[in-house]
Amino acid sequence: MRYRRPRGVNDITPAEVGRWQRAEEAYRSLCRAYRYEEIRTPSFEQTELFIRAVGEETDIVSKEMYTFEDRGGRSLTLRPEGTAPVVRAFLEDKLQGQDRERLVKLFYIAPIFRYDRPQAGRYRQHHQCGAEALGSSNPAVDAEIVSLAMSFYRTLGITQVTLLLNSVGCPVCRPQHLARLKAQVAERLGEMCEDCRRRYADNPLRLLDCKSPVCREITAGAPSAVEMLCEECGEHFTGVQAALQALEIPYTLEPRIVRGLDYYTKTAFEFVAPGLGAQDSIGGGGRYDGLVEQCGGPPTPAVGIGIGLERVLIAQEAAQKATGLEACATQRQGVLVVALGEEAWRPVLGLCQALRQAGHPAEVDYRRRSLRAQLSFADKERFRWAVIIGEEEAAADTVTLRDMASGEQETLPRGGLVSRLKRENEPC
RNA sequence: GUGGAUGUAGCUCAAUCGGCAGAGCACCGGACUGUGGCUCCGGUGGUUGUGGGUUCAAGUCCCAUCAUCCACCCCA
């Protein structure tokens, strides 16, 4: 009997893990530059947190959560999104301190769990690089978050990124907008497609996004969310655009951008990139001015983003293919200690240990193969050095050091190897 | 959740009408006894996703199931 991984989840194999680490490190160092601090929250929370924060009627809560009861009868849920846990920690760990006006800037890299139907770029466990800025209503903070994401994409070589921007209003103007939209459509609802009749009840903003000609005709002329914004939201939206222009970040106004989580207010944005098929969104976020208060804290305006790492890596690969840039050959590194015969084998383990303690990745071929085979192995595995110990070297307490790139060799006392390599520690 | 396509060696893929499961790459070895990359020669490697069914005979046909992919939906 063989086990297989559950549907929709992935192993990150040794062959891939380098790309993951490079992307994660790029994100961490960018966040440092933008002065965001890392926070790590648990993989699961009280179910109630997500229901309250994300919204009972959302797809995420109503059909995508991994919810279970622990042995104590508590209902827990695997993190289906990154913001709610951060807000919870912000309040519970009192991260704002005594300064009520303080801007708290946090980032995370964390697995996210959703019971979706898997397809390329959509998984039941994926990873998000997120950032949240809590405590400011300044539209420049929205732009800062956008700028952080843009820099991240650029660092990874993903250049064909489009920023889609919208404003979904606030508790004052959004209901008015929805009411007006539904009113316009109501009379002819019967003529609309099945999907749109469902949207009318579940997600009216999506009515504007239908491909059916009839539905298009019915919704034609309906006001977009932006046109219905109240004064405060309108001003904020103008401010965000001004800040983006100041940062020279191009964007496309896109009224269809609707975040699938109820807590969003005002700014909503999404980044799309080529090479991903239908799942082309490589990041999304927006403002959530009401969430902290809704979670039991003081009124605290906030804005955040989530970036899907799996999709970012797919987009990166597509971008590299498009530009004909092959991943550069991994550089030679480390030492293969080659032992030939019984006498030679004796000093090998100690030599290996000494090399490792001096910081050189060092390995022995435990298969005890021929010199030819071992050198071939050293080449394939991209070792920088081979240290050969045969009968001669064993008898004289020396080693032969071979540079695998040039083929040059020298013989030196066994005890002098570590200090000899110390001089050569720079990459070739 | 809805509709569709595809599952054969580590990888990429063949296999006519239902008739001996194959190639290239990779891997191991040799040519070259202690010197890698090139070349040539040889070799290892398979529960044809899984479970049933039809048949003298199933990779091939039928049913179920699992997985992946595509579109919808949704989202990162």
GROMACS .gro file of C-alpha atoms (C1' of nucleotides) in nm, chain B residues 30-69:
model
   40
  458G      C1'    1   3.308  -0.085  -1.960
  459A      C1'    2   3.637   0.084  -2.360
  460C      C1'    3   4.038   0.415  -2.036
  461U      C1'    4   4.333  -0.082  -1.357
  462G      C1'    5   4.485   0.647  -0.985
  463U      C1'    6   4.179   1.114  -1.291
  464G      C1'    7   3.527   1.404  -1.442
  465G      C1'    8   3.297   1.678  -1.884
  466C      C1'    9   3.332   1.432  -2.536
  467U      C1'   10   3.253   0.967  -2.808
  468C      C1'   11   3.127   0.454  -2.859
  469C      C1'   12   2.950  -0.020  -2.646
  470G      C1'   13   2.671  -0.280  -2.283
  471G      C1'   14   2.334  -0.297  -1.862
  472U      C1'   15   1.961  -0.184  -1.460
  473G      C1'   16   1.486   0.006  -1.446
  474G      C1'   17   0.734  -0.132  -1.544
  475U      C1'   18   0.147  -0.398  -1.052
  476U      C1'   19   0.058   0.063  -1.804
  477G      C1'   20  -0.273   0.553  -1.141
  478U      C1'   21  -0.603   0.195  -0.851
  479G      C1'   22  -1.018  -0.172  -0.828
  480G      C1'   23  -1.362  -0.445  -1.095
  481G      C1'   24  -1.585  -0.626  -1.576
  482U      C1'   25  -1.595  -0.814  -2.111
  483U      C1'   26  -1.253  -1.148  -2.389
  484C      C1'   27  -0.877  -1.724  -2.572
  485A      C1'   28  -0.608  -1.255  -2.506
  486A      C1'   29  -0.676  -0.563  -2.234
  487G      C1'   30  -0.186  -0.017  -2.211
  488U      C1'   31  -0.594  -0.041  -2.583
  489C      C1'   32  -1.306  -0.178  -2.486
  490C      C1'   33  -1.683  -0.101  -2.046
  491C      C1'   34  -1.788   0.055  -1.519
  492A      C1'   35  -1.616   0.261  -1.073
  493U      C1'   36  -1.252   0.521  -0.811
  494C      C1'   37  -0.816   0.833  -0.728
  495A      C1'   38  -0.498   1.208  -0.918
  496U      C1'   39  -0.347   1.590  -1.248
  497C      C1'   40  -0.473   1.952  -1.611
   0.00000   0.00000   0.00000
